[in-house]
Amino acid sequence: MKINYLKLLDLKGIKKLMLLPFSLLWDFLHHLRRILYEYGFLQREYFRVPIISVGNLSFGGTGKTPVILWLIEYLSELNQKVVILSRGFKGELENSVGIIRGGQRFRSNPYEFGDEAILIAKRIKQGALIVGKKRSENLKNYFHEVQPDVVLLDDGFQHLKLNRSSNIVLFDATMPLEHYYTAPLGYLREGMHTLKYADMIIISRVNQVGKVELKNMIKHISQFKSRDTPLILIQYILTGLKDCMDQQIFKPEELKGKKIIAFSAIGSPKSFHDSLKEYGCIITHEVAREDHHYFNLEEIGKISNLARKENAIVVVTEKDMVKIKRLTQDPIFLYASIQIEFLNGIE
């Protein structure tokens, strides 16, 4: 009797074995690119102001935007003029350039600038937000005009052309360790060894995983980071539900037993749903679109009709609300307002 040895092998293991060479090649090419910049074979742009990059190693959402928003508010309290460089992902200006100066709320068009860029621009009191994927070139063109005290580079860990003073790298605690390989084997843009370039590491959403999972993640990350690089734990706290005019409608303690439809177009919808459940919300439907999806009137109409039929409210993220409010100001749509809570750092 012939034995089919392939059937005896774990199919998942075979798939990993087949993808491993491509993953190693991906990692090598990105590592080579960093070396070329580090030794001057590829030229970096230098500016005489602090530049702080907030980025990650993985594809998908790790919670960078709340960290960017916290930094903007913190630096504004120190009376620092902040300029944010954003790619403006999926906006019309992604392949060119656009600027929103502090206080120019009337220019808040997510179709031009991208949804995340508009959300960030809402927080700017002085300074500006510049969108476009050629971020170093865009900063050079606007630098003397905006005269920043500090520059924040959004999703910039892989944007090596622009020299930075500090690298903040985020990890999502809810991403399983089995995904911590470079693409296509895993969900990482670069290998974990690049953490030696990080000046601070933040693990987000730590309240959404168990203690053992979090401990294993910290242990894994600590193998690659420099000993003196701080590792900070954060969680996102729901501060209430607000309408499209940023007026608070419900406090967190009023959400227990509230029937809602969770409607989103973000990188980590499960984390969004879990955070609502933590406050006792009853989610009747979970409707998730791909990250940065632009809603249309038909979608909005179907969701609002469903919510009224079930005597529920529609809860979206603040990033989604900047797009939805251009289609409707129906009070049945509310967004979840969140803030960062810093927990004890672990070295």
Coordinates of C-alpha atoms in Angstrom, one line a residue:
M1 CA 0.0 0.0 0.0
K2 CA 1.3 3.4 -1.0
I3 CA 1.4 6.1 1.6
N4 CA 0.5 9.6 0.6
Y5 CA 3.0 11.5 2.7
L6 CA 1.7 14.9 1.6
K7 CA -1.6 14.1 3.3
L8 CA 0.2 13.3 6.4
L9 CA 1.8 16.7 6.5
D10 CA 0.0 19.7 8.0
L11 CA -1.4 21.7 5.0
K12 CA -0.9 24.9 6.9
G13 CA 2.7 24.0 7.5
I14 CA 3.2 23.2 3.8
K15 CA 1.8 26.6 2.9
K16 CA 4.1 28.3 5.3
L17 CA 7.1 26.4 3.9
M18 CA 6.2 27.5 0.4
L19 CA 5.8 31.2 1.4
L20 CA 9.0 31.2 3.5
P21 CA 11.5 32.0 0.6
F22 CA 9.3 35.0 -0.6
S23 CA 9.1 36.2 3.0
L24 CA 12.9 36.0 3.4
L25 CA 13.4 37.9 0.1
W26 CA 10.9 40.6 1.2
D27 CA 12.7 41.0 4.5
F28 CA 16.1 41.1 2.7
L29 CA 15.1 43.8 0.2
H30 CA 13.7 46.0 3.0
H31 CA 16.8 45.5 5.1
L32 CA 19.0 46.3 2.1
R33 CA 17.0 49.5 1.6
R34 CA 17.6 50.6 5.2
I35 CA 21.4 49.9 4.9
L36 CA 21.6 52.0 1.7
Y37 CA 20.0 54.9 3.5
E38 CA 22.1 54.3 6.7
Y39 CA 25.4 54.4 4.8
G40 CA 24.5 57.3 2.5
F41 CA 24.1 55.4 -0.8
L42 CA 20.5 56.8 -0.8
Q43 CA 20.2 60.4 0.3
R44 CA 18.0 61.6 3.2
E45 CA 16.4 65.0 3.6
Y46 CA 17.4 66.9 6.8
F47 CA 15.5 69.7 8.5
R48 CA 16.5 71.8 11.6
V49 CA 13.4 70.9 13.6
P50 CA 12.5 67.8 15.6
I51 CA 10.7 65.2 13.4
I52 CA 8.8 62.5 15.2
S53 CA 7.6 59.4 13.2
V54 CA 4.6 57.5 14.3
G55 CA 4.4 54.2 12.5
N56 CA 4.3 50.4 12.7
L57 CA 5.7 47.2 11.3
S58 CA 2.4 45.6 10.4
F59 CA -0.2 46.1 7.7
G60 CA -3.5 47.3 8.9
G61 CA -4.6 49.5 11.8
T62 CA -2.6 49.6 15.1
G63 CA -4.1 52.7 16.5
K64 CA -1.6 55.3 15.1
T65 CA -4.2 58.0 14.6
P66 CA -5.2 58.3 18.3
V67 CA -1.5 58.6 19.2
I68 CA -1.0 61.3 16.6
L69 CA -4.0 63.2 17.9
W70 CA -2.6 62.9 21.5
L71 CA 0.8 64.3 20.4
I72 CA -0.9 67.2 18.6
E73 CA -2.8 68.2 21.7
Y74 CA 0.2 67.7 24.0
L75 CA 2.5 69.8 21.8
S76 CA -0.2 72.4 21.3
E77 CA -0.4 72.8 25.1
L78 CA 3.4 73.5 25.0
N79 CA 2.6 76.2 22.4
Q80 CA 4.5 74.4 19.7
K81 CA 3.5 74.9 16.1
V82 CA 3.0 71.4 14.8
V83 CA 3.0 70.3 11.1
I84 CA 1.7 66.8 10.3
L85 CA 2.9 65.0 7.2
S86 CA 0.3 62.5 6.0
R87 CA 0.1 60.4 2.9
G88 CA -3.7 61.2 2.5
F89 CA -4.3 57.6 1.7
K90 CA -7.1 57.1 -0.9
G91 CA -7.6 60.9 -1.2
E92 CA -7.4 62.7 -4.5
L93 CA -4.3 64.6 -3.4
E94 CA -2.4 61.4 -2.4
N95 CA -0.3 61.6 -5.6
S96 CA 0.1 65.4 -5.5
V97 CA 0.1 67.7 -2.5
G98 CA -2.4 69.6 -0.4
I99 CA -2.4 71.7 2.8
I100 CA -4.9 72.5 5.5
R101 CA -3.8 75.2 7.9
G102 CA -4.9 75.4 11.5
G103 CA -8.5 76.7 11.7
Q104 CA -9.3 76.0 8.1
R105 CA -12.2 73.6 8.9
F106 CA -14.0 74.7 5.7
R107 CA -11.5 72.8 3.6
S108 CA -12.4 69.5 5.3
N109 CA -13.1 67.4 2.2
P110 CA -12.2 63.7 2.9
Y111 CA -12.4 62.9 -0.8
E112 CA -9.5 65.2 -1.5
F113 CA -7.4 64.8 1.6
G114 CA -8.4 61.3 2.8
D115 CA -10.4 60.5 5.9
E116 CA -7.6 60.1 8.4
A117 CA -6.1 63.5 7.3
I118 CA -9.3 65.3 7.9
L119 CA -9.7 63.7 11.3
I120 CA -6.2 64.9 12.2
A121 CA -6.8 68.4 10.8
K122 CA -9.7 68.8 13.2
R123 CA -7.2 68.9 16.1
I124 CA -4.8 71.5 14.6
K125 CA -5.0 74.9 16.3
Q126 CA -1.8 76.3 14.8
G127 CA 0.4 74.8 12.3
A128 CA -0.8 72.7 9.3
L129 CA -1.4 69.3 7.8
I130 CA 0.3 68.5 4.5
V131 CA -0.9 65.5 2.5
G132 CA 0.8 63.7 -0.4
K133 CA 2.9 60.6 -0.5
K134 CA 6.1 62.5 -1.3
R135 CA 6.3 63.7 2.3
S136 CA 9.9 64.9 2.4
E137 CA 9.5 66.8 -0.8
N138 CA 6.2 68.3 0.4
L139 CA 7.8 69.5 3.7
K140 CA 10.6 71.1 1.7
N141 CA 8.2 73.0 -0.4
Y142 CA 6.1 74.3 2.5
F143 CA 8.8 74.5 5.2
H144 CA 9.5 78.3 5.1
E145 CA 5.9 79.1 4.7
V146 CA 4.6 77.1 7.7
Q147 CA 7.8 77.4 9.9
P148 CA 7.0 74.4 12.2
D149 CA 8.4 73.9 15.7
V150 CA 7.8 70.1 15.5
V151 CA 6.9 67.8 12.6
L152 CA 4.9 64.7 13.0
L153 CA 5.4 62.0 10.3
D154 CA 2.2 59.9 10.1
D155 CA 2.8 56.3 9.3
G156 CA 6.4 57.1 8.7
F157 CA 8.6 54.2 9.9
Q158 CA 9.2 53.0 6.4
H159 CA 9.5 56.6 4.9
L160 CA 13.3 56.6 5.1
K161 CA 14.0 59.5 2.8
L162 CA 13.1 61.9 5.6
N163 CA 15.5 62.0 8.5
R164 CA 13.7 61.9 11.9
S165 CA 14.7 62.7 15.5
S166 CA 12.5 59.9 17.0
N167 CA 10.7 56.8 15.9
I168 CA 7.6 55.7 17.7
V169 CA 6.5 52.2 16.6
L170 CA 3.1 50.8 17.5
F171 CA 1.9 47.2 17.8
D172 CA -1.7 46.0 18.1
A173 CA -2.1 43.7 21.1
T174 CA -5.0 41.9 19.4
M175 CA -2.8 40.7 16.4
P176 CA -1.8 37.0 17.1
L177 CA 1.9 36.2 17.4
E178 CA 1.6 33.7 14.5
H179 CA 1.3 36.7 12.2
Y180 CA 4.6 38.2 13.2
Y181 CA 6.4 37.3 10.0
T182 CA 7.1 39.4 6.9
A183 CA 4.7 39.3 4.0
P184 CA 3.5 37.1 2.4
L185 CA 4.1 34.6 5.2
G186 CA 2.8 37.1 7.9
Y187 CA 1.4 40.6 8.3
L188 CA 4.6 42.5 8.8
R189 CA 6.0 45.1 6.3
E190 CA 9.5 44.6 7.7
G191 CA 11.2 42.1 9.9
M192 CA 11.2 42.5 13.7
H193 CA 14.9 43.2 13.7
T194 CA 14.2 46.7 12.5
L195 CA 13.0 47.5 16.0
K196 CA 16.6 48.4 16.8
Y197 CA 15.7 51.7 15.0
A198 CA 12.8 52.4 17.3
D199 CA 13.1 55.0 20.1
M200 CA 9.8 54.1 21.7
I201 CA 7.5 51.1 21.3
I202 CA 3.8 51.3 22.1
I203 CA 1.4 48.3 22.4
S204 CA -2.2 49.4 21.9
R205 CA -5.5 47.8 22.9
V206 CA -3.9 45.9 25.8
N207 CA -7.3 45.7 27.5
Q208 CA -8.7 43.5 24.7
V209 CA -6.4 40.6 25.3
G210 CA -5.6 38.3 28.2
K211 CA -2.7 38.6 30.5
V212 CA -0.9 35.5 29.1
E213 CA -1.3 36.8 25.5
L214 CA 0.1 40.2 26.4
K215 CA 3.0 38.7 28.4
N216 CA 3.9 36.6 25.4
M217 CA 3.8 39.6 23.0
I218 CA 6.0 41.7 25.3
K219 CA 8.5 38.8 25.6
H220 CA 8.6 38.4 21.8
I221 CA 9.0 42.2 21.1
S222 CA 11.7 42.5 23.8
Q223 CA 13.9 40.0 22.0
F224 CA 14.3 42.5 19.1
K225 CA 14.2 46.0 20.7
S226 CA 17.2 47.7 22.3
R227 CA 17.4 47.3 26.0
D228 CA 17.0 51.0 26.7
T229 CA 14.0 51.5 24.4
P230 CA 10.9 52.1 26.5
L231 CA 7.9 49.9 25.9
I232 CA 4.6 51.6 26.7
L233 CA 1.2 50.0 27.1
I234 CA -2.0 51.9 26.2
Q235 CA -5.7 51.3 25.9
Y236 CA -8.4 53.4 24.3
I237 CA -11.2 54.6 26.5
L238 CA -14.6 55.4 25.2
T239 CA -15.6 58.9 26.4
G240 CA -19.1 58.8 24.9
L241 CA -21.1 59.0 21.7
K242 CA -21.2 62.3 19.7
D243 CA -23.1 63.6 16.7
C244 CA -21.7 64.9 13.5
M245 CA -21.3 68.4 15.1
D246 CA -19.1 66.9 17.9
Q247 CA -21.8 67.4 20.5
Q248 CA -22.0 64.6 23.1
I249 CA -25.3 62.7 23.1
F250 CA -24.5 59.8 25.4
K251 CA -22.1 59.4 28.2
P252 CA -20.3 56.0 28.6
E253 CA -22.5 55.0 31.6
E254 CA -25.6 55.5 29.5
L255 CA -24.7 52.9 26.9
K256 CA -25.5 49.7 28.9
G257 CA -28.3 47.9 27.1
K258 CA -28.4 50.4 24.2
K259 CA -29.2 48.7 20.9
I260 CA -26.7 49.7 18.2
I261 CA -25.6 48.9 14.7
A262 CA -21.8 49.0 14.5
F263 CA -20.9 50.5 11.1
S264 CA -17.3 51.1 10.1
A265 CA -14.6 51.2 7.4
I266 CA -11.4 50.8 9.5
G267 CA -8.5 48.4 9.7
S268 CA -9.5 46.7 12.9
P269 CA -13.4 46.5 13.1
K270 CA -13.3 43.7 15.7
S271 CA -11.5 46.0 18.2
F272 CA -14.1 48.6 17.5
H273 CA -16.9 46.2 18.2
D274 CA -15.2 44.8 21.3
S275 CA -14.8 48.2 22.8
L276 CA -18.5 48.9 22.4
K277 CA -19.4 45.6 24.0
E278 CA -17.2 46.5 27.0
Y279 CA -19.6 49.3 27.8
G280 CA -22.7 47.0 27.6
C281 CA -23.9 48.0 24.2
I282 CA -26.1 45.4 22.4
I283 CA -24.8 45.2 18.9
T284 CA -27.6 43.9 16.6
H285 CA -25.6 44.1 13.4
E286 CA -21.8 44.5 12.7
V287 CA -21.4 46.1 9.2
A288 CA -17.8 46.5 8.2
R289 CA -16.3 47.8 5.0
E290 CA -12.7 47.8 3.9
D291 CA -10.4 50.4 5.5
H292 CA -10.9 53.9 4.1
H293 CA -14.0 52.9 2.1
Y294 CA -16.1 55.8 0.9
F295 CA -19.7 55.4 1.7
N296 CA -22.6 56.3 -0.7
L297 CA -26.1 57.5 -0.1
E298 CA -27.6 54.0 -0.8
E299 CA -25.5 52.5 1.9
I300 CA -26.3 55.2 4.4
G301 CA -30.0 54.9 3.6
K302 CA -30.1 51.2 4.1
I303 CA -28.3 51.4 7.4
S304 CA -30.5 54.2 8.8
N305 CA -33.7 52.4 7.7
L306 CA -32.5 49.2 9.4
A307 CA -31.7 51.2 12.6
R308 CA -35.1 52.8 12.8
K309 CA -36.8 49.4 12.1
E310 CA -34.9 47.9 15.1
N311 CA -35.1 51.0 17.3
A312 CA -31.4 51.2 17.3
I313 CA -28.7 53.8 16.7
V314 CA -25.8 53.6 14.3
V315 CA -22.4 54.0 15.9
V316 CA -19.4 54.7 13.7
T317 CA -15.8 55.7 14.3
E318 CA -14.8 59.4 14.3
K319 CA -12.7 58.7 11.1
D320 CA -15.9 57.4 9.4
M321 CA -18.0 60.3 10.6
V322 CA -15.9 62.8 8.6
K323 CA -17.1 61.0 5.4
I324 CA -20.7 60.3 6.6
K325 CA -21.4 63.9 7.6
R326 CA -21.0 65.0 4.0
L327 CA -23.8 62.7 3.0
T328 CA -26.2 63.1 5.9
Q329 CA -26.6 64.8 9.3
D330 CA -29.1 62.3 10.4
P331 CA -29.0 62.2 14.2
I332 CA -29.3 58.4 14.2
F333 CA -25.6 58.3 13.2
L334 CA -23.2 58.9 16.2
Y335 CA -19.5 58.3 16.5
A336 CA -17.6 56.8 19.4
S337 CA -15.3 59.4 20.9
I338 CA -12.1 57.8 22.4
Q339 CA -9.1 58.9 24.3
I340 CA -5.8 57.3 25.2
E341 CA -5.1 55.9 28.6
F342 CA -1.4 55.3 29.3
L343 CA -0.6 52.3 31.5
N344 CA 2.7 51.4 33.2
G345 CA 5.6 51.1 30.8
I346 CA 7.5 47.9 30.8
E347 CA 11.3 47.9 30.1

